[in-house]
PDB file of C-alpha atoms in Angstrom:
ATOM      1  CA  MET A   1      27.733  69.226 -28.863  1.00 37.00           C
ATOM      2  CA  ALA A   2      27.711  67.004 -31.945  1.00 51.00           C
ATOM      3  CA  GLN A   3      24.579  65.007 -32.636  1.00 66.00           C
ATOM      4  CA  ARG A   4      24.756  61.326 -31.827  1.00 80.00           C
ATOM      5  CA  ALA A   5      24.654  58.856 -34.727  1.00 85.00           C
ATOM      6  CA  PHE A   6      21.866  56.830 -33.102  1.00 93.00           C
ATOM      7  CA  ASP A   7      18.614  57.970 -31.520  1.00 95.00           C
ATOM      8  CA  LEU A   8      17.824  54.472 -30.266  1.00 97.00           C
ATOM      9  CA  ILE A   9      19.811  51.285 -29.673  1.00 97.00           C
ATOM     10  CA  ALA A  10      17.909  48.024 -29.273  1.00 98.00           C
ATOM     11  CA  PHE A  11      18.857  44.575 -28.047  1.00 98.00           C
ATOM     12  CA  ASP A  12      17.413  41.145 -28.530  1.00 96.00           C
ATOM     13  CA  GLY A  13      17.016  39.156 -25.299  1.00 95.00           C
ATOM     14  CA  ASP A  14      17.152  35.384 -25.852  1.00 93.00           C
ATOM     15  CA  ASP A  15      20.658  34.150 -26.714  1.00 93.00           C
ATOM     16  CA  THR A  16      21.875  37.739 -26.993  1.00 96.00           C
ATOM     17  CA  LEU A  17      21.687  38.963 -23.390  1.00 96.00           C
ATOM     18  CA  TRP A  18      20.955  35.640 -21.693  1.00 95.00           C
ATOM     19  CA  HIS A  19      21.142  31.919 -22.451  1.00 93.00           C
ATOM     20  CA  ASN A  20      18.004  30.429 -23.991  1.00 90.00           C
ATOM     21  CA  GLU A  21      18.602  27.770 -26.654  1.00 87.00           C
ATOM     22  CA  ARG A  22      20.387  25.397 -24.284  1.00 87.00           C
ATOM     23  CA  SER A  23      17.133  25.113 -22.315  1.00 89.00           C
ATOM     24  CA  TYR A  24      15.350  24.013 -25.495  1.00 88.00           C
ATOM     25  CA  ARG A  25      18.152  21.539 -26.265  1.00 87.00           C
ATOM     26  CA  SER A  26      17.670  20.043 -22.815  1.00 88.00           C
ATOM     27  CA  GLY A  27      13.918  19.889 -23.454  1.00 89.00           C
ATOM     28  CA  ARG A  28      14.454  18.027 -26.722  1.00 88.00           C
ATOM     29  CA  GLU A  29      16.685  15.510 -24.937  1.00 88.00           C
ATOM     30  CA  ARG A  30      13.977  14.841 -22.349  1.00 89.00           C
ATOM     31  CA  PHE A  31      11.522  14.415 -25.217  1.00 89.00           C
ATOM     32  CA  ARG A  32      13.741  11.794 -26.879  1.00 88.00           C
ATOM     33  CA  ARG A  33      13.830   9.812 -23.634  1.00 87.00           C
ATOM     34  CA  LEU A  34      10.035  10.031 -23.379  1.00 86.00           C
ATOM     35  CA  LEU A  35       9.646   8.651 -26.910  1.00 86.00           C
ATOM     36  CA  SER A  36      11.997   5.805 -26.128  1.00 86.00           C
ATOM     37  CA  ALA A  37       9.956   4.930 -23.018  1.00 84.00           C
ATOM     38  CA  ALA A  38       6.853   4.924 -25.235  1.00 83.00           C
ATOM     39  CA  GLY A  39       8.474   2.409 -27.589  1.00 83.00           C
ATOM     40  CA  VAL A  40       9.502   4.791 -30.366  1.00 83.00           C
ATOM     41  CA  GLU A  41      13.096   4.153 -31.416  1.00 79.00           C
ATOM     42  CA  LEU A  42      14.296   6.855 -33.772  1.00 81.00           C
ATOM     43  CA  SER A  43      17.694   8.453 -34.231  1.00 83.00           C
ATOM     44  CA  ASP A  44      18.375  11.847 -32.676  1.00 81.00           C
ATOM     45  CA  GLU A  45      18.383  13.345 -36.172  1.00 84.00           C
ATOM     46  CA  GLU A  46      14.986  11.856 -37.017  1.00 86.00           C
ATOM     47  CA  VAL A  47      13.411  13.098 -33.793  1.00 85.00           C
ATOM     48  CA  GLU A  48      14.947  16.545 -34.316  1.00 86.00           C
ATOM     49  CA  ALA A  49      13.556  16.693 -37.861  1.00 88.00           C
ATOM     50  CA  HIS A  50      10.047  15.762 -36.695  1.00 90.00           C
ATOM     51  CA  VAL A  51      10.092  18.329 -33.883  1.00 89.00           C
ATOM     52  CA  ASN A  52      11.423  21.089 -36.141  1.00 89.00           C
ATOM     53  CA  ARG A  53       8.768  20.467 -38.787  1.00 91.00           C
ATOM     54  CA  THR A  54       6.011  20.625 -36.188  1.00 93.00           C
ATOM     55  CA  GLU A  55       7.418  23.742 -34.516  1.00 89.00           C
ATOM     56  CA  ILE A  56       7.759  25.643 -37.788  1.00 89.00           C
ATOM     57  CA  ALA A  57       4.268  24.607 -38.930  1.00 92.00           C
ATOM     58  CA  ASN A  58       2.846  25.822 -35.609  1.00 91.00           C
ATOM     59  CA  LEU A  59       4.527  29.243 -35.573  1.00 87.00           C
ATOM     60  CA  GLU A  60       1.536  30.852 -37.297  1.00 85.00           C
ATOM     61  CA  TYR A  61      -0.746  29.527 -34.537  1.00 87.00           C
ATOM     62  CA  TYR A  62       1.340  29.775 -31.369  1.00 88.00           C
ATOM     63  CA  GLY A  63       4.214  32.094 -32.221  1.00 84.00           C
ATOM     64  CA  TYR A  64       7.516  31.640 -30.378  1.00 86.00           C
ATOM     65  CA  GLY A  65       8.316  30.650 -26.829  1.00 87.00           C
ATOM     66  CA  VAL A  66       8.074  27.826 -24.318  1.00 90.00           C
ATOM     67  CA  SER A  67       4.314  27.289 -24.644  1.00 90.00           C
ATOM     68  CA  SER A  68       4.596  26.945 -28.418  1.00 90.00           C
ATOM     69  CA  PHE A  69       7.567  24.597 -28.049  1.00 91.00           C
ATOM     70  CA  VAL A  70       5.862  22.263 -25.592  1.00 92.00           C
ATOM     71  CA  LEU A  71       2.574  22.204 -27.501  1.00 94.00           C
ATOM     72  CA  SER A  72       4.620  21.139 -30.527  1.00 94.00           C
ATOM     73  CA  LEU A  73       6.330  18.416 -28.471  1.00 93.00           C
ATOM     74  CA  ILE A  74       2.936  17.105 -27.334  1.00 93.00           C
ATOM     75  CA  GLU A  75       1.665  17.057 -30.920  1.00 93.00           C
ATOM     76  CA  THR A  76       4.816  15.308 -32.118  1.00 91.00           C
ATOM     77  CA  ALA A  77       4.583  12.735 -29.320  1.00 91.00           C
ATOM     78  CA  ILE A  78       1.001  11.907 -30.304  1.00 91.00           C
ATOM     79  CA  ASP A  79       1.963  11.629 -33.978  1.00 91.00           C
ATOM     80  CA  LEU A  80       5.079   9.507 -33.492  1.00 89.00           C
ATOM     81  CA  THR A  81       3.464   7.112 -31.006  1.00 88.00           C
ATOM     82  CA  GLY A  82       0.288   6.744 -33.047  1.00 87.00           C
ATOM     83  CA  GLY A  83      -1.659   8.130 -30.104  1.00 86.00           C
ATOM     84  CA  ARG A  84      -0.115   5.648 -27.642  1.00 85.00           C
ATOM     85  CA  ALA A  85       1.615   8.282 -25.491  1.00 83.00           C
ATOM     86  CA  SER A  86       0.090   8.009 -22.033  1.00 85.00           C
ATOM     87  CA  GLY A  87      -1.415  10.814 -20.012  1.00 88.00           C
ATOM     88  CA  SER A  88       1.440  10.570 -17.507  1.00 89.00           C
ATOM     89  CA  GLN A  89       3.999  10.859 -20.317  1.00 87.00           C
ATOM     90  CA  LEU A  90       2.276  13.920 -21.752  1.00 89.00           C
ATOM     91  CA  ARG A  91       2.122  15.337 -18.226  1.00 92.00           C
ATOM     92  CA  GLU A  92       5.935  15.155 -18.193  1.00 91.00           C
ATOM     93  CA  LEU A  93       5.944  17.633 -21.079  1.00 91.00           C
ATOM     94  CA  ILE A  94       3.609  19.983 -19.212  1.00 92.00           C
ATOM     95  CA  ASP A  95       5.948  19.801 -16.213  1.00 93.00           C
ATOM     96  CA  LEU A  96       8.839  20.532 -18.584  1.00 91.00           C
ATOM     97  CA  ALA A  97       7.109  23.729 -19.677  1.00 92.00           C
ATOM     98  CA  LYS A  98       6.703  24.884 -16.082  1.00 93.00           C
ATOM     99  CA  ARG A  99      10.379  24.255 -15.341  1.00 92.00           C
ATOM    100  CA  MET A 100      11.472  26.122 -18.432  1.00 91.00           C
ATOM    101  CA  LEU A 101       9.246  29.078 -17.574  1.00 92.00           C
ATOM    102  CA  THR A 102      10.677  29.427 -14.066  1.00 93.00           C
ATOM    103  CA  GLU A 103      14.338  28.433 -14.469  1.00 93.00           C
ATOM    104  CA  ASP A 104      17.122  30.821 -13.464  1.00 93.00           C
ATOM    105  CA  ILE A 105      18.235  33.419 -15.989  1.00 95.00           C
ATOM    106  CA  ASP A 106      21.923  33.109 -16.897  1.00 95.00           C
ATOM    107  CA  VAL A 107      23.163  36.388 -18.373  1.00 96.00           C
ATOM    108  CA  PHE A 108      26.026  36.317 -20.879  1.00 94.00           C
ATOM    109  CA  PRO A 109      29.392  37.734 -19.790  1.00 90.00           C
ATOM    110  CA  GLY A 110      29.705  41.338 -20.884  1.00 92.00           C
ATOM    111  CA  ALA A 111      25.952  41.948 -21.239  1.00 95.00           C
ATOM    112  CA  GLY A 112      25.634  44.094 -18.120  1.00 96.00           C
ATOM    113  CA  ASP A 113      28.814  46.027 -18.899  1.00 95.00           C
ATOM    114  CA  ALA A 114      27.673  46.747 -22.468  1.00 96.00           C
ATOM    115  CA  LEU A 115      24.301  48.033 -21.303  1.00 97.00           C
ATOM    116  CA  SER A 116      25.746  50.132 -18.483  1.00 97.00           C
ATOM    117  CA  ALA A 117      28.250  51.708 -20.891  1.00 96.00           C
ATOM    118  CA  LEU A 118      25.590  52.656 -23.462  1.00 96.00           C
ATOM    119  CA  ALA A 119      22.635  53.569 -21.221  1.00 96.00           C
ATOM    120  CA  PRO A 120      23.952  57.003 -20.130  1.00 95.00           C
ATOM    121  CA  ALA A 121      24.295  58.155 -23.750  1.00 94.00           C
ATOM    122  CA  TYR A 122      21.449  56.421 -25.607  1.00 96.00           C
ATOM    123  CA  PRO A 123      17.853  55.357 -25.021  1.00 97.00           C
ATOM    124  CA  LEU A 124      17.867  51.541 -24.968  1.00 98.00           C
ATOM    125  CA  MET A 125      15.093  49.193 -26.043  1.00 98.00           C
ATOM    126  CA  LEU A 126      14.597  45.461 -25.652  1.00 98.00           C
ATOM    127  CA  VAL A 127      12.993  43.912 -28.747  1.00 97.00           C
ATOM    128  CA  THR A 128      12.303  40.241 -28.149  1.00 94.00           C
ATOM    129  CA  LYS A 129       9.833  37.708 -29.452  1.00 90.00           C
ATOM    130  CA  GLY A 130       7.868  35.164 -27.469  1.00 86.00           C
ATOM    131  CA  ASP A 131       5.291  35.063 -24.716  1.00 88.00           C
ATOM    132  CA  LEU A 132       4.720  38.477 -23.102  1.00 90.00           C
ATOM    133  CA  LEU A 133       4.552  37.273 -19.481  1.00 90.00           C
ATOM    134  CA  HIS A 134       7.576  35.010 -19.829  1.00 91.00           C
ATOM    135  CA  GLN A 135       9.749  37.607 -21.552  1.00 93.00           C
ATOM    136  CA  ARG A 136       8.833  40.259 -19.003  1.00 95.00           C
ATOM    137  CA  SER A 137       9.628  37.810 -16.216  1.00 94.00           C
ATOM    138  CA  LYS A 138      12.991  36.939 -17.742  1.00 94.00           C
ATOM    139  CA  LEU A 139      13.921  40.594 -18.086  1.00 96.00           C
ATOM    140  CA  GLU A 140      13.014  41.285 -14.454  1.00 96.00           C
ATOM    141  CA  ARG A 141      14.912  38.246 -13.185  1.00 96.00           C
ATOM    142  CA  SER A 142      17.959  38.992 -15.349  1.00 96.00           C
ATOM    143  CA  GLY A 143      18.777  42.124 -13.369  1.00 96.00           C
ATOM    144  CA  LEU A 144      19.053  44.115 -16.605  1.00 97.00           C
ATOM    145  CA  GLU A 145      15.642  45.806 -16.632  1.00 97.00           C
ATOM    146  CA  ARG A 146      16.974  49.064 -15.177  1.00 97.00           C
ATOM    147  CA  TYR A 147      18.950  49.789 -18.342  1.00 98.00           C
ATOM    148  CA  PHE A 148      15.978  49.797 -20.719  1.00 98.00           C
ATOM    149  CA  ASN A 149      13.753  52.765 -21.542  1.00 97.00           C
ATOM    150  CA  PHE A 150      11.422  50.682 -23.702  1.00 97.00           C
ATOM    151  CA  VAL A 151      10.416  47.020 -24.034  1.00 97.00           C
ATOM    152  CA  GLU A 152       8.764  45.532 -27.119  1.00 96.00           C
ATOM    153  CA  VAL A 153       7.656  41.879 -26.978  1.00 95.00           C
ATOM    154  CA  VAL A 154       6.532  40.781 -30.435  1.00 93.00           C
ATOM    155  CA  SER A 155       5.143  37.627 -32.027  1.00 87.00           C
ATOM    156  CA  HIS A 156       7.456  37.818 -35.034  1.00 87.00           C
ATOM    157  CA  LYS A 157      10.425  39.919 -36.096  1.00 91.00           C
ATOM    158  CA  THR A 158       9.903  41.065 -39.664  1.00 93.00           C
ATOM    159  CA  SER A 159      10.807  44.258 -41.493  1.00 95.00           C
ATOM    160  CA  SER A 160       7.204  45.472 -41.130  1.00 96.00           C
ATOM    161  CA  VAL A 161       7.287  44.838 -37.375  1.00 96.00           C
ATOM    162  CA  TYR A 162      10.518  46.810 -36.983  1.00 97.00           C
ATOM    163  CA  ALA A 163       9.172  49.591 -39.209  1.00 97.00           C
ATOM    164  CA  ALA A 164       6.051  49.829 -37.032  1.00 97.00           C
ATOM    165  CA  ILE A 165       8.132  49.985 -33.842  1.00 97.00           C
ATOM    166  CA  LEU A 166      10.322  52.760 -35.233  1.00 97.00           C
ATOM    167  CA  ALA A 167       7.298  54.718 -36.482  1.00 97.00           C
ATOM    168  CA  ARG A 168       5.575  54.391 -33.113  1.00 96.00           C
ATOM    169  CA  HIS A 169       8.644  55.788 -31.335  1.00 96.00           C
ATOM    170  CA  GLY A 170       9.353  58.442 -33.973  1.00 96.00           C
ATOM    171  CA  ILE A 171      12.765  57.027 -34.917  1.00 97.00           C
ATOM    172  CA  ASP A 172      14.356  57.447 -38.351  1.00 97.00           C
ATOM    173  CA  PRO A 173      15.596  53.980 -39.439  1.00 96.00           C
ATOM    174  CA  GLY A 174      18.970  55.455 -40.353  1.00 94.00           C
ATOM    175  CA  ARG A 175      19.447  56.422 -36.712  1.00 95.00           C
ATOM    176  CA  PHE A 176      18.564  53.016 -35.250  1.00 97.00           C
ATOM    177  CA  LEU A 177      20.965  50.243 -34.246  1.00 97.00           C
ATOM    178  CA  MET A 178      19.896  46.679 -33.363  1.00 97.00           C
ATOM    179  CA  ILE A 179      22.045  44.096 -31.578  1.00 97.00           C
ATOM    180  CA  GLY A 180      21.156  40.407 -31.743  1.00 95.00           C
ATOM    181  CA  ASN A 181      22.277  36.839 -32.309  1.00 93.00           C
ATOM    182  CA  SER A 182      19.871  35.839 -35.100  1.00 91.00           C
ATOM    183  CA  LEU A 183      20.532  36.804 -38.714  1.00 89.00           C
ATOM    184  CA  ARG A 184      16.920  35.951 -39.596  1.00 86.00           C
ATOM    185  CA  SER A 185      15.240  37.865 -36.776  1.00 89.00           C
ATOM    186  CA  ASP A 186      17.638  40.564 -35.578  1.00 93.00           C
ATOM    187  CA  ILE A 187      19.765  41.493 -38.561  1.00 93.00           C
ATOM    188  CA  LEU A 188      18.159  40.926 -41.982  1.00 92.00           C
ATOM    189  CA  PRO A 189      14.780  42.640 -41.297  1.00 94.00           C
ATOM    190  CA  VAL A 190      16.532  45.566 -39.587  1.00 96.00           C
ATOM    191  CA  VAL A 191      18.855  46.121 -42.541  1.00 94.00           C
ATOM    192  CA  GLU A 192      15.877  45.825 -44.897  1.00 93.00           C
ATOM    193  CA  VAL A 193      14.224  48.882 -43.294  1.00 95.00           C
ATOM    194  CA  GLY A 194      17.401  50.951 -43.682  1.00 95.00           C
ATOM    195  CA  ALA A 195      18.796  50.629 -40.166  1.00 95.00           C
ATOM    196  CA  ARG A 196      22.079  49.143 -38.978  1.00 95.00           C
ATOM    197  CA  ALA A 197      22.725  46.092 -36.854  1.00 95.00           C
ATOM    198  CA  VAL A 198      25.377  44.204 -34.916  1.00 95.00           C
ATOM    199  CA  HIS A 199      25.404  40.421 -35.140  1.00 95.00           C
ATOM    200  CA  VAL A 200      26.726  38.632 -32.035  1.00 94.00           C
ATOM    201  CA  PRO A 201      26.471  34.908 -32.871  1.00 89.00           C
ATOM    202  CA  ALA A 202      25.455  32.536 -30.099  1.00 79.00           C
ATOM    203  CA  ALA A 203      27.202  29.209 -29.534  1.00 68.00           C
ATOM    204  CA  LEU A 204      23.796  27.508 -29.702  1.00 52.00           C
ATOM    205  CA  ASP A 205      21.161  28.585 -32.224  1.00 58.00           C
ATOM    206  CA  TRP A 206      17.886  27.111 -33.406  1.00 53.00           C
ATOM    207  CA  SER A 207      18.360  26.004 -37.034  1.00 53.00           C
ATOM    208  CA  HIS A 208      15.247  27.998 -38.044  1.00 50.00           C
ATOM    209  CA  GLU A 209      17.119  31.225 -37.258  1.00 55.00           C
ATOM    210  CA  HIS A 210      19.809  30.578 -39.883  1.00 62.00           C
ATOM    211  CA  VAL A 211      19.630  32.576 -43.113  1.00 64.00           C
ATOM    212  CA  ASP A 212      22.044  33.651 -45.837  1.00 67.00           C
ATOM    213  CA  MET A 213      22.514  37.400 -45.914  1.00 64.00           C
ATOM    214  CA  PRO A 214      22.413  38.998 -49.390  1.00 63.00           C
ATOM    215  CA  ALA A 215      25.867  40.292 -50.325  1.00 65.00           C
ATOM    216  CA  GLU A 216      24.611  43.845 -50.849  1.00 66.00           C
ATOM    217  CA  MET A 217      23.368  44.033 -47.253  1.00 67.00           C
ATOM    218  CA  LYS A 218      26.605  43.000 -45.584  1.00 68.00           C
ATOM    219  CA  THR A 219      27.851  46.587 -45.426  1.00 73.00           C
ATOM    220  CA  ARG A 220      24.901  47.495 -43.168  1.00 80.00           C
ATOM    221  CA  TYR A 221      25.749  45.223 -40.285  1.00 88.00           C
ATOM    222  CA  PHE A 222      28.770  44.315 -38.203  1.00 91.00           C
ATOM    223  CA  GLU A 223      29.994  41.142 -36.506  1.00 90.00           C
ATOM    224  CA  LEU A 224      31.255  40.824 -32.945  1.00 93.00           C
ATOM    225  CA  PRO A 225      32.260  37.593 -31.190  1.00 90.00           C
ATOM    226  CA  THR A 226      30.831  38.780 -27.844  1.00 93.00           C
ATOM    227  CA  LEU A 227      29.074  41.768 -26.314  1.00 94.00           C
ATOM    228  CA  GLU A 228      32.286  42.816 -24.596  1.00 91.00           C
ATOM    229  CA  GLY A 229      33.407  44.802 -27.639  1.00 89.00           C
ATOM    230  CA  LEU A 230      30.052  46.499 -28.293  1.00 94.00           C
ATOM    231  CA  ALA A 231      30.651  49.845 -26.579  1.00 92.00           C
ATOM    232  CA  SER A 232      33.929  50.286 -28.478  1.00 91.00           C
ATOM    233  CA  LEU A 233      32.223  49.436 -31.778  1.00 92.00           C
ATOM    234  CA  VAL A 234      29.455  51.997 -31.171  1.00 93.00           C
ATOM    235  CA  GLU A 235      32.116  54.607 -30.377  1.00 89.00           C
ATOM    236  CA  ARG A 236      33.906  53.829 -33.668  1.00 88.00           C
ATOM    237  CA  LEU A 237      30.615  54.110 -35.563  1.00 85.00           C
ATOM    238  CA  GLU A 238      30.065  57.532 -33.987  1.00 83.00           C
ATOM    239  CA  ILE A 239      33.471  58.711 -35.203  1.00 71.00           C
ATOM    240  CA  ARG A 240      32.891  57.256 -38.681  1.00 63.00           C
ATOM    241  CA  THR A 241      29.465  58.922 -38.918  1.00 57.00           C
TER     242      THR A 241
END
């Protein structure tokens, strides 16, 4: 039997297998209403810019996820109101965090079919960033956990993080394939370590995840509009290899 082209196939979770960014968009909208109630009248673009700056500045302290997001909203609320935000208004943001952490998981069409088609032939791994407890909970509640042999929840997705994961599992980068929606987190660092990737863009993406891919790296990854064509693409890559 011919050797498979890939020893491990990995998937991102948020906005690749299940919806995520729309929850954050809803959270930002609630935040804008809170600011208005506190007497702060700014345009949507101005509020978005303030929140983004705070979130990005806080990544080194809190990482990614709902807790980081809501702590950044609280900080932004204090800054923009000059400390006038009331305890009850800040409590609304804490309640927002709890709702986001427990909301239903809405899996993308084709995600289950793609995983079920690949799982019999390849070990599958989930590589996702964020809070460990929340990501584990989302995976369990998604109904997709049974397809994965390994789960890696990381604080950041960089080339060194991917290299460490592959070394820990004894995987040659050339025999690793990553599927994700973010060029910054799921594609660029994977290609940088010598692996291949499949980019499945999400309809909603956080602006921080946007990045321009160097022209010389574009031959190392592939684009698909949805996960529904993934199994066929992997089969074509096997034939090509």
